[in-house]
CSV table of C-alpha atoms in Angstrom, one decimal:
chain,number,residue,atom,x,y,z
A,5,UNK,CA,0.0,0.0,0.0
A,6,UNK,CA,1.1,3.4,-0.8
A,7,UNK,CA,0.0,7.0,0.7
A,8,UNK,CA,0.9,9.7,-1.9
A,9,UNK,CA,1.0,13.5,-1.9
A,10,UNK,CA,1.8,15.4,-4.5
A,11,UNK,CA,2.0,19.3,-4.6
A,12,UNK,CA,-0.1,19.6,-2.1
A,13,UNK,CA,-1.6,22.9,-0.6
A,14,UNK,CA,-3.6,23.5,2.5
A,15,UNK,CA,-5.1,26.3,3.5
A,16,UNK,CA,-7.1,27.8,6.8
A,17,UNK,CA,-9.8,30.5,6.5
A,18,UNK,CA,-9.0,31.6,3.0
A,19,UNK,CA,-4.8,32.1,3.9
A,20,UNK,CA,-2.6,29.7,2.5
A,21,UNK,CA,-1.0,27.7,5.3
A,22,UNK,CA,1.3,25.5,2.9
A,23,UNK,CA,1.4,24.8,-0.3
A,24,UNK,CA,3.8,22.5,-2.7
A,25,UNK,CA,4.2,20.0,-0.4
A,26,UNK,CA,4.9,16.0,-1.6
A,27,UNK,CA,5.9,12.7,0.1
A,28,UNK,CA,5.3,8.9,-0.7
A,29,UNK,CA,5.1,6.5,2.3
A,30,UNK,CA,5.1,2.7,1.4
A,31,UNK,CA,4.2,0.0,3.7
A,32,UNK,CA,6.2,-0.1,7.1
A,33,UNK,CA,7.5,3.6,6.6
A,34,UNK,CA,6.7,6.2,9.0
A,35,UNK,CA,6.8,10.0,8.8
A,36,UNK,CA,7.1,12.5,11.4
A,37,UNK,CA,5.7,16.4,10.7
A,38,UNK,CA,7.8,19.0,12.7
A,39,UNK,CA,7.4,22.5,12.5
A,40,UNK,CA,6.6,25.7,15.0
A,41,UNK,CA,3.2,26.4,15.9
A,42,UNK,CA,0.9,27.6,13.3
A,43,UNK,CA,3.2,26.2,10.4
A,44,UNK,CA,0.3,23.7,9.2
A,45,UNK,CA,1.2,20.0,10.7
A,46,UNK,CA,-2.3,19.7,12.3
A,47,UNK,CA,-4.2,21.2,8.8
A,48,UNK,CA,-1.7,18.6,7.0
A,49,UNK,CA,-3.1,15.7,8.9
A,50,UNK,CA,-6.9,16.8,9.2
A,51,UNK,CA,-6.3,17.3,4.8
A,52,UNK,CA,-4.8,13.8,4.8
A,53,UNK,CA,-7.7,12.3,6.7
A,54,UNK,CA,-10.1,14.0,4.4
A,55,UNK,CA,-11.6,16.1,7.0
A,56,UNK,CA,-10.6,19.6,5.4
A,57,UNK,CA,-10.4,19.9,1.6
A,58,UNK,CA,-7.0,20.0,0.1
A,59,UNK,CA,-6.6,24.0,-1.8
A,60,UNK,CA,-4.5,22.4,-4.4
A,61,UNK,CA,-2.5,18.9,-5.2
A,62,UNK,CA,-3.5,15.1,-5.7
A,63,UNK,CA,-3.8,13.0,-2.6
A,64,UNK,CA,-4.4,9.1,-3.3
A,65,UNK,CA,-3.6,5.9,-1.8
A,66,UNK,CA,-2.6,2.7,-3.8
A,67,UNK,CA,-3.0,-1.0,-3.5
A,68,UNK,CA,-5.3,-0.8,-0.5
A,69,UNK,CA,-8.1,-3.2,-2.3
A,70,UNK,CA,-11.4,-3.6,-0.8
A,71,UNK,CA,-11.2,-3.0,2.3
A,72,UNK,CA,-9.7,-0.2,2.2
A,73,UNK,CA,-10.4,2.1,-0.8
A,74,UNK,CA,-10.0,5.5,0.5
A,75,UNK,CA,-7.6,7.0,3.1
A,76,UNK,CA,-10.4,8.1,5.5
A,77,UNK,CA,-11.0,4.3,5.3
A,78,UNK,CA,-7.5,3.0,6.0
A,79,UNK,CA,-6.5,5.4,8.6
A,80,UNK,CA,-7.3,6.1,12.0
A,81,UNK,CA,-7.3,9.8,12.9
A,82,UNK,CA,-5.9,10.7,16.7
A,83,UNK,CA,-6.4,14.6,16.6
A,84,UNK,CA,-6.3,16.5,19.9
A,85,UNK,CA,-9.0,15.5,21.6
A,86,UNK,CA,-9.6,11.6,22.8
A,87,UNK,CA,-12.9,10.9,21.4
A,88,UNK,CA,-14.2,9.2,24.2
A,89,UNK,CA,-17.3,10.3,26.3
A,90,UNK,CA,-16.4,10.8,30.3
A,91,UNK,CA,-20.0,9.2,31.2
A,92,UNK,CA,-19.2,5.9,29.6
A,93,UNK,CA,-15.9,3.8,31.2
A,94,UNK,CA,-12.7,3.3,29.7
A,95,UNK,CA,-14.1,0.1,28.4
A,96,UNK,CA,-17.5,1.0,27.2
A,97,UNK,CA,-15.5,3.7,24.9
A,98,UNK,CA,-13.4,1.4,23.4
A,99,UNK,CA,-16.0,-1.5,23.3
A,100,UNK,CA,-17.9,1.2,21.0
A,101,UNK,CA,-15.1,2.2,18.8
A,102,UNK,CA,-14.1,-1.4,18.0
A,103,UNK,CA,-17.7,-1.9,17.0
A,104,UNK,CA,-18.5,1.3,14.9
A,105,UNK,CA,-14.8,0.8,13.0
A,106,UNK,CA,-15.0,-2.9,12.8
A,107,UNK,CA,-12.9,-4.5,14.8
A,108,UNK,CA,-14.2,-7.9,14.5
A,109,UNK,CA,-13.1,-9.5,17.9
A,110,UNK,CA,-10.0,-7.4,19.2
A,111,UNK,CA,-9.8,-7.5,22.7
A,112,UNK,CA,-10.6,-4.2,24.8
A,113,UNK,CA,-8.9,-5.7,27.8
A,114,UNK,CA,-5.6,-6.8,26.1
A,115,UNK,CA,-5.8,-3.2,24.0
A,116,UNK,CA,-5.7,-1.7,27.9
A,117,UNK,CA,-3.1,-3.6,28.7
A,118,UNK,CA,-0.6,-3.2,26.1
A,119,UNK,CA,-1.2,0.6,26.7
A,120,UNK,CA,-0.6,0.2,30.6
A,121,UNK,CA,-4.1,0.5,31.9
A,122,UNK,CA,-4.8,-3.0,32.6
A,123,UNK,CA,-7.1,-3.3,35.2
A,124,UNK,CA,-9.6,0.4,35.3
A,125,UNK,CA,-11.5,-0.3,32.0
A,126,UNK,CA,-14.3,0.1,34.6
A,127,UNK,CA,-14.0,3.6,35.6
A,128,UNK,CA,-15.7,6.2,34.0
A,129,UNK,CA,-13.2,8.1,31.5
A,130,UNK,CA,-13.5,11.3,33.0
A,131,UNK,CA,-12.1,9.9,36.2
A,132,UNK,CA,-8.9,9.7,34.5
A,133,UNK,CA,-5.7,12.0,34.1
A,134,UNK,CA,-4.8,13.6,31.6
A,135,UNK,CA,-1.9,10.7,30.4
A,136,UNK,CA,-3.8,8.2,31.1
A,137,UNK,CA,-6.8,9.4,28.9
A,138,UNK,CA,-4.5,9.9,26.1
A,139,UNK,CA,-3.0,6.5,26.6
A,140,UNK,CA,-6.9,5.2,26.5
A,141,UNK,CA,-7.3,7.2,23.6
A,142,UNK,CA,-3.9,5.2,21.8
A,143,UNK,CA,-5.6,2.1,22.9
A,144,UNK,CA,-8.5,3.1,20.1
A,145,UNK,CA,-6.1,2.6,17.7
A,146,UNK,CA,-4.9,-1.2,18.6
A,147,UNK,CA,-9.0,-2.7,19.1
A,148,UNK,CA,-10.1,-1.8,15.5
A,149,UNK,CA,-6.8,-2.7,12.7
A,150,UNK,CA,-6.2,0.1,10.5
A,151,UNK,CA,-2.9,0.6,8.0
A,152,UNK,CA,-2.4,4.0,8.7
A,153,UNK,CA,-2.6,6.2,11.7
A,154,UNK,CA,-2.9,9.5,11.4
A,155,UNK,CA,-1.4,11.1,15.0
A,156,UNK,CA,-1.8,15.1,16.0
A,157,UNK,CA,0.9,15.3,18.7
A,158,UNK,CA,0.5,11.8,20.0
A,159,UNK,CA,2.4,11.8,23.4
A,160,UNK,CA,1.1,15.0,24.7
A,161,UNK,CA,0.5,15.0,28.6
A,162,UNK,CA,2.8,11.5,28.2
A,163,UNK,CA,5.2,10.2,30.8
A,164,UNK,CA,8.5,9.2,29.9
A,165,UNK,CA,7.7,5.1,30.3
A,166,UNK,CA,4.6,5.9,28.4
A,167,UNK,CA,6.0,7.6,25.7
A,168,UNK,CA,8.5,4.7,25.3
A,169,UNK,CA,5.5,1.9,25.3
A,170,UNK,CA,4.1,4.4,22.7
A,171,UNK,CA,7.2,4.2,20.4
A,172,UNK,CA,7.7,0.4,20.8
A,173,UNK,CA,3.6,0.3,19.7
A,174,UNK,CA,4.3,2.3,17.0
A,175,UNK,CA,7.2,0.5,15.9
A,176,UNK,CA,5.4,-2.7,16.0
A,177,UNK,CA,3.0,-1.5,13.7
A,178,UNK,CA,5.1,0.1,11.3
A,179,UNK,CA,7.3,-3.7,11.5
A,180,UNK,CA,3.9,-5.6,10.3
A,181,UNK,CA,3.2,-3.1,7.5
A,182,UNK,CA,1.7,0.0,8.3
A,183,UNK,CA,2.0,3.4,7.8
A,184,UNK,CA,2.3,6.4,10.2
A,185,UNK,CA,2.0,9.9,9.7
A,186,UNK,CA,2.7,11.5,13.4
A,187,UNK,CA,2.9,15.9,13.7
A,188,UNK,CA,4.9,16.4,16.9
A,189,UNK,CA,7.2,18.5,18.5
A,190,UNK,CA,8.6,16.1,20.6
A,191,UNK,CA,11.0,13.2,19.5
A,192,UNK,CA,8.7,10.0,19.0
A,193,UNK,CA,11.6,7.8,19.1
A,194,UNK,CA,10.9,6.2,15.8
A,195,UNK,CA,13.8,4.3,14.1
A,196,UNK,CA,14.6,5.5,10.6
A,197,UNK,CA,11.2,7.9,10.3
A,198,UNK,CA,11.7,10.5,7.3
A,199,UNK,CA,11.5,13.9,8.2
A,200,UNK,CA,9.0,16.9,7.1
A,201,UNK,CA,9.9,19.9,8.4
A,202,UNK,CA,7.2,22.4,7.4
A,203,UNK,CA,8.3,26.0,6.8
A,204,UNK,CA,8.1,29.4,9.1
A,205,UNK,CA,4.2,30.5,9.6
A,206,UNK,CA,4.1,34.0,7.7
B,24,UNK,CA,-25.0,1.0,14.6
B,25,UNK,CA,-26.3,-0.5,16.9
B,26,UNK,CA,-23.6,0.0,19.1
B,27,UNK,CA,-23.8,3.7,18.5
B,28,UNK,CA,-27.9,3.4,19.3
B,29,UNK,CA,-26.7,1.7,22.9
B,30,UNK,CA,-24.1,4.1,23.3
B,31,UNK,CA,-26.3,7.6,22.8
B,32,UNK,CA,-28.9,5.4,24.9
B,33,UNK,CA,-26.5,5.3,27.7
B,34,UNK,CA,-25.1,8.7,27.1
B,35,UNK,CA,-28.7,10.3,27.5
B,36,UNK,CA,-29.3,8.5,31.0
B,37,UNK,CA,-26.8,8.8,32.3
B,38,UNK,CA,-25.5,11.7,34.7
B,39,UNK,CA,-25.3,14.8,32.3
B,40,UNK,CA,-27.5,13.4,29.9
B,41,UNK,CA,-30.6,15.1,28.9
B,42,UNK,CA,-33.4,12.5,28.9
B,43,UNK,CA,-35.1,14.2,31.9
B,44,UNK,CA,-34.8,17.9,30.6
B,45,UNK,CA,-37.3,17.5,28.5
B,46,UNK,CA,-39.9,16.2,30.3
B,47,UNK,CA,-39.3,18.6,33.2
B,48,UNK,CA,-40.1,21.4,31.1
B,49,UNK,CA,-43.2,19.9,29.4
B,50,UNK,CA,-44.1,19.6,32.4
B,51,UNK,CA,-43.6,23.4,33.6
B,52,UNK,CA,-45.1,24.0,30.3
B,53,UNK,CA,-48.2,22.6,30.8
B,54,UNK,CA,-48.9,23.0,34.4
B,55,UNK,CA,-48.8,26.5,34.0
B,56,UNK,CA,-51.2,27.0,31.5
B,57,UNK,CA,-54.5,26.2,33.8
B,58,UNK,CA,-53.5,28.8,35.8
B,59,UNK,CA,-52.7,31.3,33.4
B,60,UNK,CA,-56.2,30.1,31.2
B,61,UNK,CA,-58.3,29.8,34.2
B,62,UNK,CA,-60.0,27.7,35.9
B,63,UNK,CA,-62.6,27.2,32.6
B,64,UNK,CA,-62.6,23.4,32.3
B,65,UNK,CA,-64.0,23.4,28.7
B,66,UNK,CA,-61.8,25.9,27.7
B,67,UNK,CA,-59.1,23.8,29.2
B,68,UNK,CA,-60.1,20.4,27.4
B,69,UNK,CA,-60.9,22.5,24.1
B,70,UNK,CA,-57.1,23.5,24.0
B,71,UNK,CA,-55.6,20.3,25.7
B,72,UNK,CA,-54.4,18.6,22.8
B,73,UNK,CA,-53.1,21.9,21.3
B,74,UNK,CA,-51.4,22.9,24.2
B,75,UNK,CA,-50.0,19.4,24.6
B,76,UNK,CA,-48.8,19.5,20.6
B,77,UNK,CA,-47.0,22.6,21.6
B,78,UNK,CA,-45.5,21.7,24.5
B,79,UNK,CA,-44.0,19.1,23.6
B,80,UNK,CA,-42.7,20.5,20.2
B,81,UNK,CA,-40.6,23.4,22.8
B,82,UNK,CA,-39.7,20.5,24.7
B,83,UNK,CA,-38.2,18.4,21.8
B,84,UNK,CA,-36.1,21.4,20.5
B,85,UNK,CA,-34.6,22.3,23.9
B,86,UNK,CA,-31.9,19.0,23.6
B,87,UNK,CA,-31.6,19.1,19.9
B,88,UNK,CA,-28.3,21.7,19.9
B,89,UNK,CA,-26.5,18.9,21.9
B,90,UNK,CA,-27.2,16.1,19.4
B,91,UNK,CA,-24.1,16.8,17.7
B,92,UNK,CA,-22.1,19.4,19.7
B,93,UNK,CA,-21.6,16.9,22.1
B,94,UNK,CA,-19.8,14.7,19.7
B,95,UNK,CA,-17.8,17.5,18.2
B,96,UNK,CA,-16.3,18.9,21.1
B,97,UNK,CA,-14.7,15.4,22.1
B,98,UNK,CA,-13.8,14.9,18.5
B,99,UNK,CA,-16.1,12.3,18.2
B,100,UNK,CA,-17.5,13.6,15.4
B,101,UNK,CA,-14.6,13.7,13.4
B,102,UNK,CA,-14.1,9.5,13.7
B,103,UNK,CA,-18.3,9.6,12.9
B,104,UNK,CA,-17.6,11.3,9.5
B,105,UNK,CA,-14.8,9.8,8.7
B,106,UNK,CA,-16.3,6.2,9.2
B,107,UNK,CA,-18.7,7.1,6.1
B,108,UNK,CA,-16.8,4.2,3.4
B,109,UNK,CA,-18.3,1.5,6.2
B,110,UNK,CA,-21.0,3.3,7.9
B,111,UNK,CA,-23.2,5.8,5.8
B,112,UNK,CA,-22.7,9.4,7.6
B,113,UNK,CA,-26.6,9.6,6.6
B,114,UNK,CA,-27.3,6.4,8.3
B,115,UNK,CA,-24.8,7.1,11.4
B,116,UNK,CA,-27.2,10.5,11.7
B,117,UNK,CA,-30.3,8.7,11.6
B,118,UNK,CA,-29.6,6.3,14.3
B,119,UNK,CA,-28.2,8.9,16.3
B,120,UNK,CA,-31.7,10.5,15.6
B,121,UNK,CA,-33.7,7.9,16.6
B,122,UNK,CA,-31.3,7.5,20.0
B,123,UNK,CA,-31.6,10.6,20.6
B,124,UNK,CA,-35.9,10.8,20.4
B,125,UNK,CA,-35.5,7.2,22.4
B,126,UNK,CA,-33.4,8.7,24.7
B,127,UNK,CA,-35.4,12.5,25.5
B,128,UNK,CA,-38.5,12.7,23.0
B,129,UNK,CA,-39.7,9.4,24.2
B,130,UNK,CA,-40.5,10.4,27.6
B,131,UNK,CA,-42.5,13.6,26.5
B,132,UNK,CA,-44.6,11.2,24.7
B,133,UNK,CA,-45.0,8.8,27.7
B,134,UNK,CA,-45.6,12.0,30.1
B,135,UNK,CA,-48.1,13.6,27.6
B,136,UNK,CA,-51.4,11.2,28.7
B,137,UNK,CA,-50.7,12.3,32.8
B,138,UNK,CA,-50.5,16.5,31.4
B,139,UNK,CA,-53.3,15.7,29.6
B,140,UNK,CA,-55.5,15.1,33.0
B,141,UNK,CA,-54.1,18.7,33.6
B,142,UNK,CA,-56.2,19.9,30.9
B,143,UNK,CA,-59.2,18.5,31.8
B,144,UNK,CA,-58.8,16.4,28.5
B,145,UNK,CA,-61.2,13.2,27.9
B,146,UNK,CA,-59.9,9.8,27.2
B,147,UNK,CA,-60.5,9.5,23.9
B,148,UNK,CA,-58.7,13.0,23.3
B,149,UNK,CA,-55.9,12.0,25.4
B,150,UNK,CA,-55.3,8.8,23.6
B,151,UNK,CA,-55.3,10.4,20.3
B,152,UNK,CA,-52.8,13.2,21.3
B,153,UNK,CA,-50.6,10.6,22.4
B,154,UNK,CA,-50.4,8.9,19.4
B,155,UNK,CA,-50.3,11.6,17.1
B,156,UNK,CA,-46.8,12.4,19.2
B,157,UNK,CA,-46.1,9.1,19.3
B,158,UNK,CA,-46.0,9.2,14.9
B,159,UNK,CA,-45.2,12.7,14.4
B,160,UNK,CA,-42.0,13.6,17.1
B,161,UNK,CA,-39.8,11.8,15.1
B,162,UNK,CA,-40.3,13.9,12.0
B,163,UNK,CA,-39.6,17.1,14.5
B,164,UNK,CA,-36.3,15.3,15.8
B,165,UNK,CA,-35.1,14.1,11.8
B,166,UNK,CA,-35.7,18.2,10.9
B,167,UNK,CA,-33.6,19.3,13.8
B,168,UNK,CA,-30.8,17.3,13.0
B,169,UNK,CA,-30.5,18.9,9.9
B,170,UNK,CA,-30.9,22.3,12.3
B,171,UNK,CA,-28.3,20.9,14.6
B,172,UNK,CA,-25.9,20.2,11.7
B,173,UNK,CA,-26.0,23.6,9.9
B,174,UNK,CA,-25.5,24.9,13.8
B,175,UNK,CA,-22.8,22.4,15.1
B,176,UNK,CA,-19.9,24.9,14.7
B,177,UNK,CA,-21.4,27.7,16.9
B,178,UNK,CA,-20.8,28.3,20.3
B,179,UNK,CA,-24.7,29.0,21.1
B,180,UNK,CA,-26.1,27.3,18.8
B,181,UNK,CA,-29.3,26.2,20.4
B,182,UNK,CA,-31.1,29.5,19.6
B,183,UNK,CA,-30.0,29.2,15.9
B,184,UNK,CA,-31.3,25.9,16.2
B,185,UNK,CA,-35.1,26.7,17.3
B,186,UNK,CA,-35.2,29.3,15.0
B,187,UNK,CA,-34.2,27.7,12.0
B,188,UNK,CA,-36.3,24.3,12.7
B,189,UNK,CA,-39.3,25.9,14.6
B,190,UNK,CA,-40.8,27.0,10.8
B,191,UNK,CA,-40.6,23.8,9.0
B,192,UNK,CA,-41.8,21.6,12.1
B,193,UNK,CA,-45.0,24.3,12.0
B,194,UNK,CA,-46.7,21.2,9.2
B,195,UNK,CA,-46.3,18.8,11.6
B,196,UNK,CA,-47.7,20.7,14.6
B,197,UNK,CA,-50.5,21.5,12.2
B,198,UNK,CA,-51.2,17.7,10.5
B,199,UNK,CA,-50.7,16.7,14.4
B,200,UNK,CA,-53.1,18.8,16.3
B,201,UNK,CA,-56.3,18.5,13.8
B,202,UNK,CA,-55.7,14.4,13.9
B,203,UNK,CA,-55.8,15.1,17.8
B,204,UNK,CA,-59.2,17.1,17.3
B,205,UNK,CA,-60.6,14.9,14.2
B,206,UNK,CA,-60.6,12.2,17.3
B,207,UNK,CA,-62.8,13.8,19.2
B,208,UNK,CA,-64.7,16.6,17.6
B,209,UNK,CA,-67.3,14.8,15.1
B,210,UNK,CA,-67.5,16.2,11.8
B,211,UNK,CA,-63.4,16.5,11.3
B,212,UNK,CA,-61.8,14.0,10.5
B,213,UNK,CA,-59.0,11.4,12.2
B,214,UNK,CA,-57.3,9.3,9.7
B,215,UNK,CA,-56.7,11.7,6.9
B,216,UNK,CA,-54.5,14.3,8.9
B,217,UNK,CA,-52.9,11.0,10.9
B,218,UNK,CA,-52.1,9.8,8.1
B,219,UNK,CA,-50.4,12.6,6.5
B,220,UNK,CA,-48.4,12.9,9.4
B,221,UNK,CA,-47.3,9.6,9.4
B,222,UNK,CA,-46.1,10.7,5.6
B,223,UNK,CA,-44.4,13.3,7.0
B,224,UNK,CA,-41.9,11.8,9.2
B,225,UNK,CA,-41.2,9.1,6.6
B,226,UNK,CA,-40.3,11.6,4.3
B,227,UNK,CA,-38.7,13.5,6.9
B,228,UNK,CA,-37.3,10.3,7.9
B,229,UNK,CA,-35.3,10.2,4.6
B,230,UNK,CA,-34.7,14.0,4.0
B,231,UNK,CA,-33.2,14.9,7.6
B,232,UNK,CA,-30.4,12.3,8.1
B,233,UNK,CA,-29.4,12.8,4.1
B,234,UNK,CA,-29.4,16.7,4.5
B,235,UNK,CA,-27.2,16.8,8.2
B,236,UNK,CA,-24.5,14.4,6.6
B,237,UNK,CA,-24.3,16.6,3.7
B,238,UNK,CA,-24.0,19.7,6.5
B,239,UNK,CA,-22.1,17.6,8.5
B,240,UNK,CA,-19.5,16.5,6.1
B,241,UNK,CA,-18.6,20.3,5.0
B,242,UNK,CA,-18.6,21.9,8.4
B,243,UNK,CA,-15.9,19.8,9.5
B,244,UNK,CA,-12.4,22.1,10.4
């Protein structure tokens, strides 16, 4: 499977935010978006995901068959909020997510566990902090199997041993074929990532 | 989908949800009005099912800003709209719809025979506003999420919301009330208006969801 951009432009209430901007990620490959505030990383992703319209360029994935025909169908989008609602529990959330994106039989408890949080998929979400409710909201991604993941500053409010589970997650998934496209300011700790480094906001 | 049925479901019950909203203000609603008519008890059951029909329209537009505001504020909404290649935005919207009148139109409907003794209504009258609620809420919940959708991105949006959806509910409040009077007053009749406002909210039923995914999927940003 491929994810390719070619030329392509973004833009945010009429001003151009970036524009001539290309990569190609194959299967396995990752790419980390770094760039000061306001330079475009989160526009990039939410253009990629399909959830703003791209102001110019082509943006197409290849080889991703049935199930997966368009990128908003092969990726999972982590933006900066959780998506989970603090009335249901941690497990309710994910039990929902797995079952809207099709997640056949994933389990929520082994999900929890690999993210650390083994053992409170009972409590409510809004009981959590703020790590661990990010750390529920990386468990999303590992109940329902998607090729790409789409990640707006992933480890923010993450501690150190977190962020590390984080990397090793991510390099798992990138080792059995996916694709990652993470906008961060902090190092992810992902081996032999390419680089965008988008330009100066003007 | 059905998962997302059981999850609005819950959502609505539990704390913070707004199943008993509703009802709590049809309730005010109508408990007022006796005192503010008089104490005329065939003026009262004249204007019961009226009252009731309005009532319970106010009370079924005060939720609908949080149908999908809720959702877009955790980002929910984002994952929603980006599901549409395996689950139809219009279909995700129109069982988050029928959650949602489950979840806080429902219980108007269930509370509307007890505010009817309020009104002095008879039995027969009461029955048939209840049932002409019972078929013609859901067209006023599948208009507001259309209302909702346009509205999502504004801060106070329920005002918006009510003023935008209170016009094109006025057919159903209109079809609705003279099916609730064709029941009891002899020469008008029942079925014809019942039935066009079962028409209604099966058009509606088709309409609403299709026109909020359309909103819906441009007013992401």
């Amino acid at each position: 499977m491929r994810l390719i951009a070619e030329n392509l432009g973004g833009e945010r209430g009429g001003e151009t935010v970036f524009s001539g901007l290309g990569f190609a990620l194959e299967d396995g490959q990752a790419l980390v978006v770094t760039g000061p505030n306001g330079s475009g990383k989160s526009t990039l992703l939410r253009i990629i995901a399909g959830l703003l319209p791209k102001a110019e360029g082509q943006l197409r994935i290849e080889g991703g068959g049935d199930d997966f025909p368009s990128i908003a169908a092969a990726c999972h989008y982590l933006g900066h909020q959780n998506a989970m609602k603090p009335a249901l529990s941690v497990a309710e959330n994910l039990r929902f997510w797995r079952d809207f994106n099709g997640g056949g039989d994933s389990s929520v408890e082994d999900a929890l566990e690999t993210v650390g949080l083994a053992g409170i998929g009972h409590l409510p979400f809004g009981y959590l902090s703020t790590g661990q409710r990010r750390r529920a909201a990386i468990a999303k991604l590992l109940v329902s199997p998607r090729p790409l993941w789409l990640l707006d500053e992933p480890t923010a409010g993450l501690d150190k041993a977190s962020e590390e589970r984080f990397a090793g997650l991510m390099t798992r998934h990138c080792a059995g074929g996916g694709m990652i496209v993470a906008a961060t300011h902090l190092p992810l700790g992902l081996e032999g990532a390419k680089e965008l480094r988008m330009g100066q906001a003007s | 989908m059905w998962s997302l049925f059981a999850r609005d479901i819950r959502l609505s019950i539990r704390a913070g949800g707004g199943a008993l909203t509703g009802v709590i203000f049809f309730l005010a609603v109508i408990a007022t009005i006796p005192f503010g008519v008089g104490p005329d008890l065939k003026l009262l059951a004249r204007i019961g099912p009226a009252i009731l029909w309005i009532g319970a329209l106010l009370a079924c537009l005060l939720g609908l800003d949080r149908l999908f505001q809720a959702d877009r504020e955790d980002g929910s909404l984002d994952l929603l709209v980006l599901g549409n290649d395996r689950q139809m935005l219009a279909l995700t919207v129109l069982v988050k719809c029928l959650a949602h009148w489950a979840g806080s139109v429902l219980p108007l409907v269930i509370a509307a025979p007890l505010l009817g003794l309020f009104m002095n209504m008879e039995p027969v009258a009461i029955g048939a506003t209840a049932l002409t609620l019972l078929v013609g809420t859901p067209a006023i919940t599948f208009i507001g999420a259309a209302g909702a959708a346009v509205a999502v991105a504004l801060p106070r949006g329920g005002l918006l919301i009510s003023v935008l959806v209170l016009p094109l509910t006025i057919p159903v409040l209109i079809f609705g009330v003279s099916a609730s009077y064709g029941a009891t007053a002899d020469p008008d009749p029942f079925l014809q208006p019942f039935l066009i406002l079962a028409a209604l909210t099966l058009f509606l039923a088709v309409l609403g969801p299709v026109s909020a995914a359309l909103a819906l999927r441009h007013g992401t940003d």
